[in-house]
Amino acid sequence: MKETWRWYGPLDQVQLSEIRQTGAAGIVTALHEIPYGEVWQRNSISKRRDKIKAAGFEWDVVESLPLHEDIKRGTGDLASLFANYRQSMANLAAEGIHTVCYNFMPLLDWTRTELKSPVANGGTCLRFSAFRMAAFEICMLDRAEAENDYPAEVIAKAHEWYVASSDEDQKELLNSIMSGMPGAYDRYDIEGLQRALYTYRGMNAADIRANYQRFLHEVVPTAEDLGLRLCVHPDDPPRDILGLPRIVSDADDIAWIMNAYDAQANGLTLCSGSLGANPENDVVEIARKHSDRVHFAHLRNVRNDPDGSFEEAEHLRGDTDIPALCRILLEEEKTRKSAERRDWQIPFRPDHGHELLSDPQKKTFPGYPLIGRLRGLAEIRGVLHALSA
């Protein structure tokens, strides 16, 4: 497996020269400055690729080539949006980049309620608190029917938190929920989020699935022609958020996606943390079933609470068996290599990480500290070496 590292380009406080010291061999990045729906031009791609190459890396994975919200809603000038997406894919392939991660989460990407939750041995982690999310939806956003989405004990705790919270507490909660969108141009305040949610009114999971299937049929044939691998990222967390249906959350969802356009170019980003945030997901079994369609892996761990909350755990100490996942991916690599596939190697990155030691001074994107991810990479590297011995 190839060690890679997520880098946010000019927006990132972690420099490529520092990433070299982690031992990672490849870079995962995107042109975050380009608004969603616009074409990624070849000169912009090549400039970013050349900077990465000059630092001693390959640009292994695009994360992400984002989808405009109109594609998810099935509204607007879809023909132009699909054409732009296909052109961006063609431009990436022309510049030698052939793996593209994306997601189909409505409005928000990964969602957390706390960005600096203390951990036992020192440092902080990302956390999703069920009662804080309920307080946001019910008390701050005033979303109709939000109380139907939470158990009574979570709702009671949500109201307690809201009554005791200050304006600053509420502002911090909104900021935390919005922080999973680096590079996105839509940062919502309460009124803006209410308006954005209104554009999805009346849509159910079947509607979102139909729009997703349309997207696959519009772009996967082009990916096949280009020799490009698309890999969808699971929902994070793997549950409906803000009343919006999420359709990449469990084993049934993933099986549906793989069958919606049955081709190697329609693949999966195996994110152990996202899938692991649903205790009912057997992440190892999902990996085993779909290993031939895994084009990219995010390896991290979470620790779940009974009320639906979870937090980022140490990479080897959460609820998911990371060594078992690594074993499956290594076996899949052997199968691909024996078939003489040029793309036999599976890139992975240590996803998220605790803020440790001097990480807070660096002011990196939430979840992407230098030292915390370096610890995760070192631990996973050790597992891979042991399994490969």
CSV table of C-alpha atoms in Angstrom, one decimal:
chain,number,residue,atom,x,y,z
A,1,MET,CA,0.0,0.0,0.0
A,2,LYS,CA,1.3,3.5,-0.8
A,3,GLU,CA,1.5,6.0,2.0
A,4,THR,CA,0.0,9.3,1.0
A,5,TRP,CA,-0.8,12.5,2.9
A,6,ARG,CA,-3.7,15.0,2.4
A,7,TRP,CA,-2.4,18.5,1.6
A,8,TYR,CA,-4.6,21.5,1.1
A,9,GLY,CA,-2.2,23.3,-1.3
A,10,PRO,CA,-1.7,27.0,-0.7
A,11,LEU,CA,-4.4,27.0,2.0
A,12,ASP,CA,-2.4,24.5,4.1
A,13,GLN,CA,-0.2,25.5,7.1
A,14,VAL,CA,1.7,22.1,6.7
A,15,GLN,CA,4.4,22.5,4.1
A,16,LEU,CA,5.4,19.9,1.5
A,17,SER,CA,8.9,20.0,3.0
A,18,GLU,CA,7.4,18.9,6.4
A,19,ILE,CA,5.4,16.2,4.8
A,20,ARG,CA,8.6,14.8,3.3
A,21,GLN,CA,9.8,14.2,6.9
A,22,THR,CA,6.8,12.0,7.6
A,23,GLY,CA,8.0,9.4,5.1
A,24,ALA,CA,4.8,9.6,3.0
A,25,ALA,CA,5.4,9.1,-0.7
A,26,GLY,CA,2.3,10.6,-2.3
A,27,ILE,CA,0.0,13.6,-2.0
A,28,VAL,CA,-3.7,13.7,-1.9
A,29,THR,CA,-5.0,17.2,-2.8
A,30,ALA,CA,-7.4,19.2,-4.9
A,31,LEU,CA,-7.8,22.7,-6.4
A,32,HIS,CA,-9.9,23.9,-3.5
A,33,GLU,CA,-9.9,27.5,-4.8
A,34,ILE,CA,-12.0,26.6,-7.8
A,35,PRO,CA,-15.8,27.0,-7.2
A,36,TYR,CA,-17.9,23.9,-7.5
A,37,GLY,CA,-19.2,23.2,-10.9
A,38,GLU,CA,-16.4,25.0,-12.8
A,39,VAL,CA,-13.8,23.2,-15.1
A,40,TRP,CA,-10.4,22.5,-13.6
A,41,GLN,CA,-8.1,23.8,-16.4
A,42,ARG,CA,-5.1,21.9,-17.4
A,43,ASN,CA,-2.7,24.7,-16.6
A,44,SER,CA,-4.0,24.9,-13.1
A,45,ILE,CA,-3.7,21.1,-12.6
A,46,SER,CA,-0.2,21.0,-14.1
A,47,LYS,CA,1.0,23.9,-11.9
A,48,ARG,CA,-0.2,22.1,-8.8
A,49,ARG,CA,1.2,18.8,-10.0
A,50,ASP,CA,4.6,20.3,-10.8
A,51,LYS,CA,4.9,21.9,-7.4
A,52,ILE,CA,4.1,18.5,-5.8
A,53,LYS,CA,6.6,16.8,-8.0
A,54,ALA,CA,9.4,19.3,-7.3
A,55,ALA,CA,9.0,18.5,-3.6
A,56,GLY,CA,9.6,14.8,-4.3
A,57,PHE,CA,6.0,13.5,-4.4
A,58,GLU,CA,3.5,12.2,-6.9
A,59,TRP,CA,0.0,13.6,-6.9
A,60,ASP,CA,-1.7,10.3,-6.4
A,61,VAL,CA,-5.3,11.1,-5.6
A,62,VAL,CA,-7.6,14.0,-6.2
A,63,GLU,CA,-9.7,14.7,-3.1
A,64,SER,CA,-12.1,15.9,-4.0
A,65,LEU,CA,-13.4,16.8,-7.4
A,66,PRO,CA,-16.6,18.2,-5.8
A,67,LEU,CA,-20.1,18.0,-7.2
A,68,HIS,CA,-22.3,21.1,-7.5
A,69,GLU,CA,-25.4,20.9,-5.3
A,70,ASP,CA,-27.6,21.1,-8.4
A,71,ILE,CA,-26.3,17.6,-9.3
A,72,LYS,CA,-27.4,16.2,-6.0
A,73,ARG,CA,-30.8,18.0,-6.1
A,74,GLY,CA,-31.3,17.2,-9.8
A,75,THR,CA,-32.0,20.9,-10.6
A,76,GLY,CA,-30.5,23.6,-12.8
A,77,ASP,CA,-28.3,23.3,-15.9
A,78,LEU,CA,-27.3,19.7,-15.4
A,79,ALA,CA,-26.0,19.3,-19.0
A,80,SER,CA,-23.4,22.0,-18.4
A,81,LEU,CA,-22.5,20.7,-15.0
A,82,PHE,CA,-22.0,17.1,-16.2
A,83,ALA,CA,-20.0,18.4,-19.2
A,84,ASN,CA,-17.7,20.5,-16.9
A,85,TYR,CA,-17.2,17.5,-14.6
A,86,ARG,CA,-16.2,15.3,-17.6
A,87,GLN,CA,-13.9,17.9,-18.9
A,88,SER,CA,-12.2,18.2,-15.5
A,89,MET,CA,-11.8,14.5,-15.5
A,90,ALA,CA,-10.2,14.6,-18.9
A,91,ASN,CA,-7.9,17.4,-17.9
A,92,LEU,CA,-6.7,15.4,-14.8
A,93,ALA,CA,-6.1,12.3,-16.9
A,94,ALA,CA,-4.2,14.3,-19.4
A,95,GLU,CA,-1.9,15.5,-16.7
A,96,GLY,CA,-1.3,12.0,-15.4
A,97,ILE,CA,-3.7,11.9,-12.4
A,98,HIS,CA,-6.1,8.9,-12.5
A,99,THR,CA,-7.8,8.5,-9.1
A,100,VAL,CA,-10.6,10.8,-8.1
A,101,CYS,CA,-12.3,10.8,-4.7
A,102,TYR,CA,-15.7,12.5,-4.3
A,103,ASN,CA,-18.8,12.4,-2.1
A,104,PHE,CA,-22.5,12.7,-2.5
A,105,MET,CA,-23.4,14.3,0.8
A,106,PRO,CA,-26.1,17.0,0.5
A,107,LEU,CA,-24.9,20.5,1.6
A,108,LEU,CA,-22.3,19.5,4.2
A,109,ASP,CA,-19.3,17.2,4.1
A,110,TRP,CA,-18.0,15.7,7.3
A,111,THR,CA,-19.9,17.0,10.3
A,112,ARG,CA,-18.6,17.4,13.9
A,113,THR,CA,-19.9,19.4,16.9
A,114,GLU,CA,-16.6,19.8,18.7
A,115,LEU,CA,-13.2,20.5,17.1
A,116,LYS,CA,-11.1,20.3,20.2
A,117,SER,CA,-12.5,17.7,22.6
A,118,PRO,CA,-10.0,16.7,25.2
A,119,VAL,CA,-8.6,13.1,25.2
A,120,ALA,CA,-7.4,11.1,28.2
A,121,ASN,CA,-3.6,11.3,27.6
A,122,GLY,CA,-3.5,14.9,26.5
A,123,GLY,CA,-4.3,16.5,23.2
A,124,THR,CA,-7.7,17.0,21.6
A,125,CYS,CA,-9.8,15.3,19.0
A,126,LEU,CA,-12.9,15.8,16.7
A,127,ARG,CA,-16.2,14.8,18.3
A,128,PHE,CA,-19.8,14.4,17.2
A,129,SER,CA,-22.1,14.9,20.1
A,130,ALA,CA,-25.7,13.8,19.5
A,131,PHE,CA,-27.2,16.2,22.0
A,132,ARG,CA,-25.2,19.2,20.7
A,133,MET,CA,-26.3,18.3,17.2
A,134,ALA,CA,-29.9,18.0,18.4
A,135,ALA,CA,-29.6,21.4,20.2
A,136,PHE,CA,-28.4,22.9,16.9
A,137,GLU,CA,-31.2,21.5,14.9
A,138,ILE,CA,-34.0,21.9,17.3
A,139,CYS,CA,-33.1,25.1,19.2
A,140,MET,CA,-30.9,27.1,16.9
A,141,LEU,CA,-31.9,26.1,13.4
A,142,ASP,CA,-35.6,25.6,14.5
A,143,ARG,CA,-35.9,22.8,12.0
A,144,ALA,CA,-39.4,21.4,11.8
A,145,GLU,CA,-39.6,17.7,12.7
A,146,ALA,CA,-36.0,17.7,14.0
A,147,GLU,CA,-37.3,16.2,17.3
A,148,ASN,CA,-38.4,13.1,15.4
A,149,ASP,CA,-34.8,12.3,14.6
A,150,TYR,CA,-33.5,12.0,18.2
A,151,PRO,CA,-34.5,9.9,21.2
A,152,ALA,CA,-36.1,11.6,24.2
A,153,GLU,CA,-33.1,11.5,26.4
A,154,VAL,CA,-30.9,13.2,23.8
A,155,ILE,CA,-33.6,15.9,23.3
A,156,ALA,CA,-33.8,16.6,27.0
A,157,LYS,CA,-30.0,17.0,27.2
A,158,ALA,CA,-30.1,19.2,24.1
A,159,HIS,CA,-32.5,21.6,25.7
A,160,GLU,CA,-30.4,21.7,28.9
A,161,TRP,CA,-27.3,22.5,26.9
A,162,TYR,CA,-29.1,25.2,24.9
A,163,VAL,CA,-30.5,26.9,28.0
A,164,ALA,CA,-27.1,27.0,29.7
A,165,SER,CA,-25.2,28.0,26.5
A,166,SER,CA,-23.9,31.5,25.8
A,167,ASP,CA,-23.9,33.3,22.4
A,168,GLU,CA,-20.2,32.3,22.1
A,169,ASP,CA,-21.1,28.6,22.7
A,170,GLN,CA,-23.7,28.7,20.0
A,171,LYS,CA,-21.3,30.5,17.6
A,172,GLU,CA,-18.6,27.9,18.3
A,173,LEU,CA,-21.1,25.1,17.6
A,174,LEU,CA,-22.1,26.6,14.3
A,175,ASN,CA,-18.5,27.0,13.3
A,176,SER,CA,-17.7,23.4,14.2
A,177,ILE,CA,-20.5,22.1,12.1
A,178,MET,CA,-19.4,24.3,9.1
A,179,SER,CA,-15.7,23.3,9.5
A,180,GLY,CA,-15.9,20.1,7.4
A,181,MET,CA,-16.0,22.1,4.2
A,182,PRO,CA,-12.4,23.2,3.4
A,183,GLY,CA,-12.3,25.0,0.0
A,184,ALA,CA,-16.1,25.1,-0.3
A,185,TYR,CA,-17.5,28.5,-1.1
A,186,ASP,CA,-20.7,28.0,0.8
A,187,ARG,CA,-20.3,28.8,4.5
A,188,TYR,CA,-23.7,29.2,6.1
A,189,ASP,CA,-25.0,31.2,9.0
A,190,ILE,CA,-28.3,30.1,10.5
A,191,GLU,CA,-30.4,32.0,8.0
A,192,GLY,CA,-28.3,30.9,5.1
A,193,LEU,CA,-28.5,27.3,6.1
A,194,GLN,CA,-32.2,27.5,6.5
A,195,ARG,CA,-32.5,28.8,2.9
A,196,ALA,CA,-30.1,26.1,1.6
A,197,LEU,CA,-32.1,23.4,3.4
A,198,TYR,CA,-35.3,24.7,1.7
A,199,THR,CA,-33.9,23.9,-1.7
A,200,TYR,CA,-34.0,20.2,-0.7
A,201,ARG,CA,-37.6,20.4,0.6
A,202,GLY,CA,-39.7,17.3,-0.2
A,203,MET,CA,-36.7,15.2,-1.4
A,204,ASN,CA,-36.4,11.7,0.0
A,205,ALA,CA,-33.6,9.0,-0.2
A,206,ALA,CA,-35.1,7.6,-3.4
A,207,ASP,CA,-34.9,11.0,-5.1
A,208,ILE,CA,-31.2,11.5,-4.0
A,209,ARG,CA,-30.4,8.0,-5.3
A,210,ALA,CA,-32.0,8.7,-8.6
A,211,ASN,CA,-29.9,11.8,-9.0
A,212,TYR,CA,-26.8,9.9,-8.0
A,213,GLN,CA,-27.5,7.2,-10.5
A,214,ARG,CA,-27.9,9.9,-13.2
A,215,PHE,CA,-24.5,11.3,-12.2
A,216,LEU,CA,-22.9,7.8,-12.5
A,217,HIS,CA,-24.3,7.2,-15.9
A,218,GLU,CA,-23.1,10.6,-17.0
A,219,VAL,CA,-19.5,10.3,-15.9
A,220,VAL,CA,-18.4,6.7,-15.4
A,221,PRO,CA,-18.3,5.9,-19.1
A,222,THR,CA,-15.9,8.9,-19.5
A,223,ALA,CA,-13.8,7.6,-16.6
A,224,GLU,CA,-13.6,4.2,-18.3
A,225,ASP,CA,-12.5,5.8,-21.6
A,226,LEU,CA,-9.8,7.8,-19.7
A,227,GLY,CA,-8.6,5.0,-17.6
A,228,LEU,CA,-9.6,7.0,-14.5
A,229,ARG,CA,-10.8,5.6,-11.2
A,230,LEU,CA,-13.7,7.3,-9.4
A,231,CYS,CA,-14.1,6.4,-5.7
A,232,VAL,CA,-17.0,7.6,-3.6
A,233,HIS,CA,-16.4,8.6,0.0
A,234,PRO,CA,-18.9,7.3,2.5
A,235,ASP,CA,-21.2,9.7,4.4
A,236,ASP,CA,-19.6,11.2,7.5
A,237,PRO,CA,-21.3,10.6,9.8
A,238,PRO,CA,-23.2,7.7,8.1
A,239,ARG,CA,-26.7,9.0,9.0
A,240,ASP,CA,-29.2,11.6,7.9
A,241,ILE,CA,-28.1,15.1,8.9
A,242,LEU,CA,-30.4,18.2,9.1
A,243,GLY,CA,-33.2,16.1,7.7
A,244,LEU,CA,-31.3,15.5,4.5
A,245,PRO,CA,-31.2,11.9,3.3
A,246,ARG,CA,-27.7,10.4,3.1
A,247,ILE,CA,-27.3,7.4,0.8
A,248,VAL,CA,-23.7,6.2,1.2
A,249,SER,CA,-23.9,5.1,4.8
A,250,ASP,CA,-24.0,1.4,5.1
A,251,ALA,CA,-23.4,-2.0,3.4
A,252,ASP,CA,-26.7,-1.9,1.5
A,253,ASP,CA,-26.0,1.6,0.2
A,254,ILE,CA,-22.5,0.7,-1.0
A,255,ALA,CA,-23.8,-2.5,-2.7
A,256,TRP,CA,-26.4,-0.4,-4.5
A,257,ILE,CA,-23.8,2.1,-5.7
A,258,MET,CA,-21.5,-0.6,-7.0
A,259,ASN,CA,-24.4,-2.1,-8.9
A,260,ALA,CA,-25.9,1.2,-10.1
A,261,TYR,CA,-23.1,1.3,-12.7
A,262,ASP,CA,-21.2,-2.0,-12.5
A,263,ALA,CA,-17.7,-1.1,-13.6
A,264,GLN,CA,-14.2,-0.9,-12.1
A,265,ALA,CA,-14.2,2.8,-12.7
A,266,ASN,CA,-17.1,3.1,-10.3
A,267,GLY,CA,-15.3,2.4,-7.0
A,268,LEU,CA,-15.1,3.1,-3.3
A,269,THR,CA,-12.9,5.2,-1.0
A,270,LEU,CA,-12.8,2.9,2.0
A,271,CYS,CA,-13.0,5.3,4.9
A,272,SER,CA,-12.9,3.2,8.1
A,273,GLY,CA,-13.8,6.1,10.3
A,274,SER,CA,-16.9,7.2,8.4
A,275,LEU,CA,-18.3,3.7,8.1
A,276,GLY,CA,-17.2,2.9,11.7
A,277,ALA,CA,-19.3,5.7,13.1
A,278,ASN,CA,-22.3,3.5,12.6
A,279,PRO,CA,-21.9,0.6,15.1
A,280,GLU,CA,-24.1,-1.6,12.9
A,281,ASN,CA,-21.6,-1.4,10.0
A,282,ASP,CA,-19.2,-4.3,9.8
A,283,VAL,CA,-16.4,-2.3,8.3
A,284,VAL,CA,-14.1,-5.3,7.8
A,285,GLU,CA,-16.9,-7.3,5.9
A,286,ILE,CA,-17.6,-4.2,3.7
A,287,ALA,CA,-13.9,-4.0,2.9
A,288,ARG,CA,-13.8,-7.8,2.1
A,289,LYS,CA,-16.9,-7.7,-0.1
A,290,HIS,CA,-15.8,-4.7,-2.2
A,291,SER,CA,-12.0,-5.0,-2.0
A,292,ASP,CA,-11.8,-5.3,-5.8
A,293,ARG,CA,-13.4,-1.8,-6.1
A,294,VAL,CA,-11.4,0.0,-3.4
A,295,HIS,CA,-9.3,2.5,-5.2
A,296,PHE,CA,-8.3,4.6,-2.2
A,297,ALA,CA,-8.4,4.1,1.6
A,298,HIS,CA,-8.7,6.5,4.6
A,299,LEU,CA,-7.5,4.7,7.7
A,300,ARG,CA,-8.7,6.1,11.0
A,301,ASN,CA,-10.8,5.0,14.0
A,302,VAL,CA,-13.7,6.2,16.1
A,303,ARG,CA,-15.1,5.3,19.5
A,304,ASN,CA,-18.9,5.2,19.6
A,305,ASP,CA,-21.2,6.0,22.5
A,306,PRO,CA,-24.6,4.5,23.1
A,307,ASP,CA,-26.5,7.7,22.4
A,308,GLY,CA,-25.2,8.1,18.8
A,309,SER,CA,-22.2,10.3,19.7
A,310,PHE,CA,-18.7,9.4,18.6
A,311,GLU,CA,-15.2,10.7,18.7
A,312,GLU,CA,-12.0,10.3,16.8
A,313,ALA,CA,-9.9,7.6,18.5
A,314,GLU,CA,-6.3,6.7,18.2
A,315,HIS,CA,-5.8,5.0,14.9
A,316,LEU,CA,-5.4,1.5,16.4
A,317,ARG,CA,-7.6,1.8,19.5
A,318,GLY,CA,-11.1,2.5,18.3
A,319,ASP,CA,-14.0,0.3,17.5
A,320,THR,CA,-12.7,-0.8,14.1
A,321,ASP,CA,-10.1,-3.5,13.6
A,322,ILE,CA,-7.6,-1.6,11.5
A,323,PRO,CA,-5.1,-4.5,11.2
A,324,ALA,CA,-7.9,-6.7,9.7
A,325,LEU,CA,-8.7,-4.0,7.2
A,326,CYS,CA,-5.0,-3.7,6.3
A,327,ARG,CA,-4.8,-7.5,5.8
A,328,ILE,CA,-7.7,-7.4,3.3
A,329,LEU,CA,-6.2,-4.5,1.3
A,330,LEU,CA,-2.8,-6.2,1.2
A,331,GLU,CA,-4.4,-9.4,-0.1
A,332,GLU,CA,-6.2,-7.4,-2.7
A,333,GLU,CA,-3.0,-5.9,-3.8
A,334,LYS,CA,-1.5,-9.3,-4.3
A,335,THR,CA,-4.4,-10.3,-6.4
A,336,ARG,CA,-4.1,-7.2,-8.6
A,337,LYS,CA,-0.4,-7.6,-8.9
A,338,SER,CA,-0.7,-11.2,-10.0
A,339,ALA,CA,-3.1,-10.1,-12.7
A,340,GLU,CA,-0.4,-7.7,-13.8
A,341,ARG,CA,-2.6,-4.6,-13.2
A,342,ARG,CA,-0.7,-1.4,-13.4
A,343,ASP,CA,-2.9,0.1,-10.7
A,344,TRP,CA,-2.3,-2.8,-8.3
A,345,GLN,CA,-1.1,-0.5,-5.4
A,346,ILE,CA,-3.8,1.0,-3.2
A,347,PRO,CA,-3.0,4.5,-1.9
A,348,PHE,CA,-4.0,5.2,1.7
A,349,ARG,CA,-3.7,8.1,4.0
A,350,PRO,CA,-3.8,8.4,7.8
A,351,ASP,CA,-7.1,10.2,8.1
A,352,HIS,CA,-7.7,12.8,10.8
A,353,GLY,CA,-5.6,12.7,14.0
A,354,HIS,CA,-5.5,14.1,17.5
A,355,GLU,CA,-3.9,17.5,18.0
A,356,LEU,CA,-0.8,16.6,20.0
A,357,LEU,CA,2.2,18.5,21.4
A,358,SER,CA,2.8,21.6,19.3
A,359,ASP,CA,0.0,20.9,16.8
A,360,PRO,CA,-2.4,23.7,18.2
A,361,GLN,CA,0.2,26.4,17.4
A,362,LYS,CA,0.2,25.4,13.7
A,363,LYS,CA,-3.5,26.3,13.2
A,364,THR,CA,-4.1,23.6,10.6
A,365,PHE,CA,-7.5,22.5,9.2
A,366,PRO,CA,-9.6,20.8,11.9
A,367,GLY,CA,-8.7,17.1,12.0
A,368,TYR,CA,-5.5,17.5,9.9
A,369,PRO,CA,-2.7,18.2,12.4
A,370,LEU,CA,0.9,17.4,11.5
A,371,ILE,CA,2.0,15.5,14.6
A,372,GLY,CA,-1.3,13.7,15.2
A,373,ARG,CA,-1.4,12.3,11.7
A,374,LEU,CA,2.3,11.4,11.7
A,375,ARG,CA,1.6,9.3,14.8
A,376,GLY,CA,-1.3,7.6,12.9
A,377,LEU,CA,0.9,7.0,9.8
A,378,ALA,CA,3.7,5.5,11.9
A,379,GLU,CA,1.2,3.1,13.7
A,380,ILE,CA,-0.3,2.0,10.4
A,381,ARG,CA,3.1,1.6,8.8
A,382,GLY,CA,4.1,-0.7,11.6
A,383,VAL,CA,0.9,-2.8,11.1
A,384,LEU,CA,1.6,-3.0,7.3
A,385,HIS,CA,5.2,-4.1,7.9
A,386,ALA,CA,4.2,-6.8,10.3
A,387,LEU,CA,1.5,-8.1,8.0
A,388,SER,CA,3.9,-8.1,5.1
A,389,ALA,CA,6.7,-9.9,6.9
